[in-house]
């Protein structure tokens, strides 16, 4: 059956460059970004490295809640941690994460009525 759209070239060559495992990983990243609380953590960490206590104070949340969010973000490799004595400091994993968060926020601002 021939599609009814006007484009005669119906190839999907761009999709063939992305295998299923990469799509699964990207979907996991977007699921992690889909929670406003986790997104707020990433916004803070895009600005500076912080410990759990600093994040909890900034967001007025319980430290256990922040720790759970950081655990999930770390499992998706969106944040990384470093130990300094008995404290763990968190930051975004790389510039891609900062850009992804920034682009999402910018797009949300553009599409607000």
Short mmCIF file of C-alpha atoms in Angstrom, two decimals:
data_model
loop_
_atom_site.label_atom_id
_atom_site.label_comp_id
_atom_site.label_asym_id
_atom_site.label_seq_id
_atom_site.Cartn_x
_atom_site.Cartn_y
_atom_site.Cartn_z
CA UNK A 1 0.00 0.00 0.00
CA UNK A 2 1.33 3.43 -0.96
CA UNK A 3 1.21 6.15 1.74
CA UNK A 4 -1.11 9.08 1.09
CA UNK A 5 1.43 11.77 1.97
CA UNK A 6 3.11 13.87 -0.68
CA UNK A 7 6.67 12.83 0.12
CA UNK A 8 7.73 10.13 -2.33
CA UNK A 9 10.86 9.31 -0.34
CA UNK A 10 9.61 7.26 2.60
CA UNK A 11 12.96 5.97 3.78
CA UNK A 12 13.85 6.00 7.45
CA UNK A 13 17.62 6.01 7.07
CA UNK A 14 18.09 8.29 10.08
CA UNK A 15 16.49 5.73 12.37
CA UNK A 16 18.74 2.94 11.11
CA UNK A 17 21.72 4.80 12.59
CA UNK A 18 20.25 4.34 16.09
CA UNK A 19 20.03 0.79 17.41
CA UNK A 20 17.45 -0.46 19.90
CA UNK A 21 19.77 -0.34 22.89
CA UNK A 22 20.49 3.36 22.30
CA UNK A 23 16.75 4.07 21.96
CA UNK A 24 16.11 2.19 25.22
CA UNK A 25 18.82 4.17 27.00
CA UNK A 26 17.50 7.48 25.63
CA UNK A 27 13.98 6.55 26.75
CA UNK A 28 15.35 5.92 30.26
CA UNK A 29 16.97 9.34 30.24
CA UNK A 30 13.73 11.01 29.19
CA UNK A 31 11.81 9.08 31.88
CA UNK A 32 14.28 10.39 34.46
CA UNK A 33 13.78 13.92 33.15
CA UNK A 34 10.01 13.45 33.24
CA UNK A 35 9.76 14.03 36.98
CA UNK A 36 9.67 17.73 37.99
CA UNK A 37 11.55 17.01 41.22
CA UNK A 38 14.42 15.30 39.42
CA UNK A 39 14.44 18.03 36.81
CA UNK A 40 14.80 20.67 39.55
CA UNK A 41 17.78 18.76 40.94
CA UNK A 42 19.38 18.77 37.50
CA UNK A 43 18.71 22.49 37.07
CA UNK A 44 20.56 23.16 40.33
CA UNK A 45 23.43 20.85 39.44
CA UNK A 46 23.73 22.45 36.01
CA UNK A 47 24.69 25.63 37.84
CA UNK A 48 27.11 24.20 40.41
CA UNK A 49 28.30 21.12 42.25
CA UNK A 50 26.30 20.50 45.43
CA UNK A 51 25.95 18.00 48.27
CA UNK A 52 22.65 16.37 49.23
CA UNK A 53 22.14 18.78 52.14
CA UNK A 54 22.56 21.84 49.91
CA UNK A 55 20.11 20.47 47.35
CA UNK A 56 17.58 19.57 50.05
CA UNK A 57 17.76 23.07 51.53
CA UNK A 58 17.51 24.77 48.12
CA UNK A 59 14.46 22.70 47.14
CA UNK A 60 12.94 22.55 50.63
CA UNK A 61 12.80 18.75 50.43
CA UNK A 62 13.81 15.91 52.73
CA UNK A 63 17.36 14.62 52.29
CA UNK A 64 16.03 11.09 51.76
CA UNK A 65 13.88 12.32 48.86
CA UNK A 66 16.86 14.06 47.27
CA UNK A 67 19.03 10.98 47.76
CA UNK A 68 16.45 8.81 45.98
CA UNK A 69 16.29 11.26 43.09
CA UNK A 70 20.07 11.40 42.84
CA UNK A 71 20.27 7.60 42.85
CA UNK A 72 17.97 7.36 39.85
CA UNK A 73 19.73 10.23 38.03
CA UNK A 74 23.07 8.57 38.67
CA UNK A 75 21.77 5.22 37.39
CA UNK A 76 20.91 6.95 34.11
CA UNK A 77 24.39 8.56 34.10
CA UNK A 78 22.90 12.06 34.23
CA UNK A 79 24.83 13.00 37.38
CA UNK A 80 28.15 11.98 38.86
CA UNK A 81 29.49 12.17 42.38
CA UNK A 82 32.80 12.72 44.06
CA UNK A 83 33.71 12.12 47.66
CA UNK A 84 35.41 14.75 49.81
CA UNK A 85 35.92 13.30 53.26
CA UNK A 86 32.55 12.06 54.44
CA UNK A 87 30.58 14.19 51.98
CA UNK A 88 29.44 13.32 48.46
CA UNK A 89 29.22 16.16 45.99
CA UNK A 90 27.09 15.85 42.87
CA UNK A 91 27.31 17.51 39.48
CA UNK A 92 25.84 16.94 36.04
CA UNK A 93 27.64 14.17 34.20
CA UNK A 94 28.67 16.35 31.26
CA UNK A 95 27.71 19.28 29.06
CA UNK A 96 25.19 17.17 27.14
CA UNK A 97 23.09 16.90 30.30
CA UNK A 98 23.27 20.65 30.95
CA UNK A 99 22.31 21.35 27.34
CA UNK A 100 19.45 18.85 27.44
CA UNK A 101 18.03 20.46 30.59
CA UNK A 102 18.53 23.97 29.23
CA UNK A 103 16.93 23.10 25.88
CA UNK A 104 13.95 21.50 27.62
CA UNK A 105 13.40 24.55 29.82
CA UNK A 106 13.80 26.92 26.87
CA UNK A 107 11.31 24.90 24.83
CA UNK A 108 8.82 24.85 27.71
CA UNK A 109 9.05 28.63 27.96
CA UNK A 110 8.46 29.01 24.21
CA UNK A 111 5.37 26.83 24.19
CA UNK A 112 3.72 28.36 27.27
CA UNK A 113 0.54 30.26 26.32
#
